[in-house]
Tab-separated table of C-alpha atoms in Angstrom:
chain	number	residue	atom	x	y	z
A	1284	MET	CA	0.000	0.000	0.000
A	1285	PRO	CA	1.628	3.291	-1.100
A	1286	VAL	CA	1.612	5.982	1.600
A	1287	ASP	CA	2.335	9.683	1.083
A	1288	ASP	CA	4.119	10.909	4.208
A	1289	SER	CA	5.231	14.253	2.745
A	1290	PHE	CA	3.373	16.285	5.364
A	1291	LEU	CA	4.747	14.157	8.197
A	1292	ASP	CA	8.239	14.512	6.747
A	1293	ALA	CA	7.802	18.310	6.768
A	1294	LEU	CA	6.335	18.240	10.270
A	1295	LYS	CA	9.306	16.479	11.838
A	1296	ARG	CA	11.872	18.902	10.429
A	1297	PRO	CA	13.450	21.220	13.064
A	1298	GLN	CA	11.725	24.384	11.858
A	1299	PRO	CA	8.732	26.410	13.112
A	1300	ASP	CA	6.296	25.507	10.339
A	1301	PRO	CA	4.340	23.413	9.800
A	1302	GLY	CA	3.644	23.110	13.511
A	1303	GLY	CA	0.957	22.142	15.977
A	1304	GLY	CA	-1.939	23.869	14.252
A	1305	SER	CA	-1.192	22.178	10.945
A	1306	ALA	CA	-0.799	18.875	12.793
A	1307	ALA	CA	-4.229	19.368	14.374
A	1308	ALA	CA	-5.777	19.978	10.951
A	1309	HIS	CA	-3.996	16.891	9.625
A	1310	GLY	CA	-5.512	14.819	12.432
A	1311	ALA	CA	-8.955	16.079	11.495
A	1312	LEU	CA	-8.249	15.235	7.856
A	1313	THR	CA	-7.462	11.673	8.960
A	1314	ALA	CA	-10.825	11.592	10.729
A	1315	VAL	CA	-12.835	12.712	7.729
A	1316	CYS	CA	-10.998	10.219	5.514
A	1317	LEU	CA	-12.324	7.496	7.816
A	1318	LEU	CA	-15.812	8.972	7.549
A	1319	GLN	CA	-15.424	9.028	3.778
A	1320	LYS	CA	-14.615	5.321	3.825
A	1321	VAL	CA	-17.763	4.604	5.830
A	1322	ALA	CA	-19.923	6.755	3.555
A	1323	VAL	CA	-18.639	5.112	0.373
A	1324	LEU	CA	-19.141	1.609	1.798
A	1325	GLU	CA	-22.713	2.463	2.772
A	1326	LYS	CA	-23.496	4.178	-0.512
A	1327	ASN	CA	-22.308	1.115	-2.430
A	1328	ARG	CA	-24.430	-1.370	-0.509
A	1329	ALA	CA	-26.305	-3.057	-3.343
A	1330	SER	CA	-29.202	-4.260	-1.162
A	1331	GLU	CA	-30.358	-0.780	-0.211
A	1332	GLY	CA	-32.751	1.434	-2.151
A	1333	LEU	CA	-32.446	4.752	-3.990
A	1334	HIS	CA	-33.300	6.863	-0.920
A	1335	HIS	CA	-30.422	5.203	0.955
A	1336	LYS	CA	-27.961	5.953	-1.822
A	1337	ARG	CA	-29.126	9.571	-2.149
A	1338	TRP	CA	-28.744	10.197	1.577
A	1339	TRP	CA	-25.228	8.791	1.616
A	1340	SER	CA	-24.314	10.719	-1.533
A	1341	ALA	CA	-25.333	13.954	0.187
A	1342	VAL	CA	-23.334	13.064	3.305
A	1343	LEU	CA	-20.355	12.111	1.166
A	1344	ASP	CA	-20.459	15.564	-0.435
A	1345	GLN	CA	-20.335	17.106	3.064
A	1346	ILE	CA	-17.388	14.925	4.022
A	1347	LEU	CA	-15.452	15.766	0.865
A	1348	ALA	CA	-16.030	19.483	1.527
A	1349	LEU	CA	-14.759	19.046	5.101
A	1350	ALA	CA	-11.655	17.250	3.824
A	1351	GLU	CA	-10.924	20.125	1.467
A	1352	ASP	CA	-11.403	22.601	4.315
A	1353	PHE	CA	-8.909	20.768	6.523
A	1354	ARG	CA	-6.348	20.527	3.720
A	1355	ARG	CA	-6.647	24.281	3.188
A	1356	LEU	CA	-6.443	25.039	6.917
A	1357	ARG	CA	-3.382	22.828	7.278
A	1358	GLY	CA	-1.545	25.107	4.873
A	1359	GLU	CA	-3.093	28.333	6.153
A	1360	ASP	CA	-1.949	27.646	9.694
A	1361	ALA	CA	1.664	27.229	8.612
A	1362	GLU	CA	1.499	30.437	6.574
A	1363	ALA	CA	-0.139	32.428	9.394
A	1364	TYR	CA	2.480	31.321	11.891
A	1365	ARG	CA	5.242	32.137	9.420
A	1366	ARG	CA	3.929	35.717	9.206
A	1367	LEU	CA	3.735	35.958	13.001
A	1368	ALA	CA	7.286	34.669	13.433
A	1369	GLU	CA	8.521	37.170	10.855
A	1370	ALA	CA	6.732	40.049	12.601
A	1371	ILE	CA	8.327	39.095	15.908
A	1372	LYS	CA	11.760	38.537	14.391
A	1373	THR	CA	11.855	41.877	12.598
A	1374	GLU	CA	10.423	43.683	15.638
A	1375	LYS	CA	7.625	45.303	13.686
A	1376	ALA	CA	5.314	47.818	15.358
A	1377	SER	CA	2.990	46.471	18.053
A	1378	LYS	CA	-0.042	46.951	15.777
A	1379	ASP	CA	1.522	44.824	13.039
A	1380	GLN	CA	2.514	42.130	15.520
A	1381	ASP	CA	-0.985	42.145	16.963
A	1382	GLU	CA	-2.562	41.702	13.527
A	1383	ALA	CA	-0.227	38.806	12.776
A	1384	ALA	CA	-1.000	37.223	16.165
A	1385	VAL	CA	-4.746	37.594	15.639
A	1386	ASP	CA	-4.480	35.949	12.223
A	1387	ALA	CA	-2.361	33.138	13.677
A	1388	SER	CA	-5.025	32.582	16.366
A	1389	ARG	CA	-8.008	32.687	14.066
A	1390	VAL	CA	-6.803	29.825	11.887
A	1391	PRO	CA	-6.786	27.369	14.833
A	1392	LEU	CA	-10.189	28.773	15.816
A	1393	THR	CA	-11.492	27.942	12.347
A	1394	ILE	CA	-9.979	24.458	12.662
A	1395	MET	CA	-11.946	24.037	15.911
A	1396	GLU	CA	-15.177	25.297	14.319
A	1397	THR	CA	-14.752	23.001	11.329
A	1398	SER	CA	-14.035	20.056	13.641
A	1399	ALA	CA	-17.315	20.723	15.456
A	1400	LYS	CA	-19.118	20.572	12.101
A	1401	ALA	CA	-17.298	17.327	11.295
A	1402	LEU	CA	-18.412	15.858	14.643
A	1403	GLN	CA	-22.014	16.650	13.715
A	1404	THR	CA	-21.519	14.851	10.410
A	1405	ALA	CA	-19.916	11.913	12.220
A	1406	HIS	CA	-22.964	11.749	14.485
A	1407	ALA	CA	-25.260	11.471	11.458
A	1408	VAL	CA	-22.992	8.824	9.923
A	1409	GLY	CA	-22.927	6.779	13.124
A	1410	GLU	CA	-26.691	6.918	13.402
A	1411	ARG	CA	-27.214	5.377	9.959
A	1412	CYS	CA	-24.198	3.199	9.206
A	1413	ALA	CA	-23.906	-0.555	9.725
A	1414	ARG	CA	-22.911	-1.823	13.154
A	1415	ARG	CA	-19.583	-3.116	11.846
A	1416	LEU	CA	-18.583	0.464	10.962
A	1417	TRP	CA	-19.280	2.076	14.349
A	1418	ALA	CA	-15.702	1.584	15.487
A	1419	ASP	CA	-14.401	3.567	12.505
A	1420	VAL	CA	-16.822	6.373	13.341
A	1421	ALA	CA	-15.610	6.278	16.961
A	1422	VAL	CA	-11.970	6.575	15.864
A	1423	ALA	CA	-12.885	9.532	13.650
A	1424	ALA	CA	-14.681	11.149	16.587
A	1425	GLU	CA	-11.659	10.820	18.856
A	1426	PHE	CA	-9.359	12.319	16.221
A	1427	LEU	CA	-11.738	15.255	15.852
A	1428	GLY	CA	-11.942	15.713	19.622
A	1429	SER	CA	-8.152	15.772	19.799
A	1430	THR	CA	-8.081	18.309	16.987
A	1431	VAL	CA	-10.364	20.617	18.968
A	1432	GLN	CA	-8.074	20.388	21.998
A	1433	GLY	CA	-4.845	20.754	20.038
A	1434	ALA	CA	-6.082	23.700	17.981
A	1435	PHE	CA	-7.263	25.389	21.178
A	1436	TRP	CA	-3.759	25.298	22.685
A	1437	ILE	CA	-2.175	26.586	19.488
A	1438	GLY	CA	-4.719	29.385	19.246
A	1439	LEU	CA	-4.182	30.287	22.881
A	1440	ALA	CA	-0.389	30.377	22.496
A	1441	ASN	CA	-0.682	32.705	19.510
A	1442	ALA	CA	-3.273	34.886	21.225
A	1443	GLU	CA	-0.877	35.442	24.106
A	1444	ARG	CA	1.309	37.350	21.618
A	1445	ILE	CA	-1.366	40.048	21.260
A	1446	LYS	CA	-0.300	43.149	23.151
A	1447	ASP	CA	-3.730	44.808	23.112
A	1448	MET	CA	-5.203	43.364	26.303
A	1449	GLN	CA	-8.869	43.695	25.297
A	1450	ARG	CA	-8.334	42.036	21.920
A	1451	ARG	CA	-6.353	39.284	23.597
A	1452	GLU	CA	-8.988	38.598	26.241
A	1453	ASP	CA	-11.829	38.661	23.702
A	1454	LEU	CA	-10.067	36.148	21.489
A	1455	VAL	CA	-9.158	33.884	24.424
A	1456	GLN	CA	-12.821	33.862	25.450
A	1457	ILE	CA	-13.914	32.927	21.919
A	1458	LEU	CA	-11.352	30.126	21.804
A	1459	GLY	CA	-12.573	28.781	25.141
A	1460	ALA	CA	-16.206	28.850	24.043
A	1461	GLN	CA	-15.398	26.968	20.843
A	1462	ARG	CA	-13.411	24.425	22.824
A	1463	ALA	CA	-16.442	23.826	25.057
A	1464	ALA	CA	-18.721	23.496	22.013
A	1465	GLY	CA	-16.421	20.879	20.482
A	1466	GLU	CA	-16.245	18.972	23.751
A	1467	ASP	CA	-20.046	18.939	23.910
A	1468	GLN	CA	-20.273	17.571	20.375
A	1469	LEU	CA	-17.779	14.816	21.182
A	1470	HIS	CA	-19.622	13.898	24.398
A	1471	LEU	CA	-22.930	13.596	22.534
A	1472	LEU	CA	-21.379	11.414	19.844
A	1473	ARG	CA	-19.665	9.131	22.371
A	1474	LYS	CA	-22.940	8.740	24.235
A	1475	ALA	CA	-24.827	7.969	21.030
A	1476	LEU	CA	-22.322	5.363	19.837
A	1477	LYS	CA	-22.336	3.691	23.248
A	1478	GLY	CA	-26.115	3.609	23.110
A	1479	TYR	CA	-26.126	2.027	19.643
A	1480	ILE	CA	-23.732	-0.690	20.786
A	1481	GLU	CA	-25.687	-1.477	23.951
A	1482	ALA	CA	-29.005	-1.563	22.073
A	1483	SER	CA	-27.616	-4.000	19.495
A	1484	ARG	CA	-26.577	-6.654	22.017
């Protein structure tokens, strides 16, 4: 089985980017690839009717869009941090550093928001997929939960670079709220999957 490890090769190099935010987005991309596998398997089930195939086709479109979002965010995070590092290195004016820090915080925030959407999609997938695929959905859910946590810490670290106290505190509060929202989504999905398993015994 051929494996493209180019991102992982870049990640392990001793340089600032790509870093933790890009790694978080990569983890989420792994999750949605698992969801894509489940959706394709379900869509291709020959014994099911047209309504079944249409529903899974629509979900597959959502998953493919999420995958594209995470690929884009993986690159955007590296670029945003590169701009922040350059602003710090060249000792630009506080306003310029603040703008770079805000941008470098908002990309992880978007990763968190997109992960919450992906958890909602995973919930729908778990509700309808075959029992034998629940474990794959659970693995995807845990990757997405880890992405929420990881992106939060990266966003927080970048936000701490903002010198304007009010802007910093506002952004930290937004990051915390999105972290809580992602945790809630993961908790609901875990509970649902556990319920499906127990009901099927």
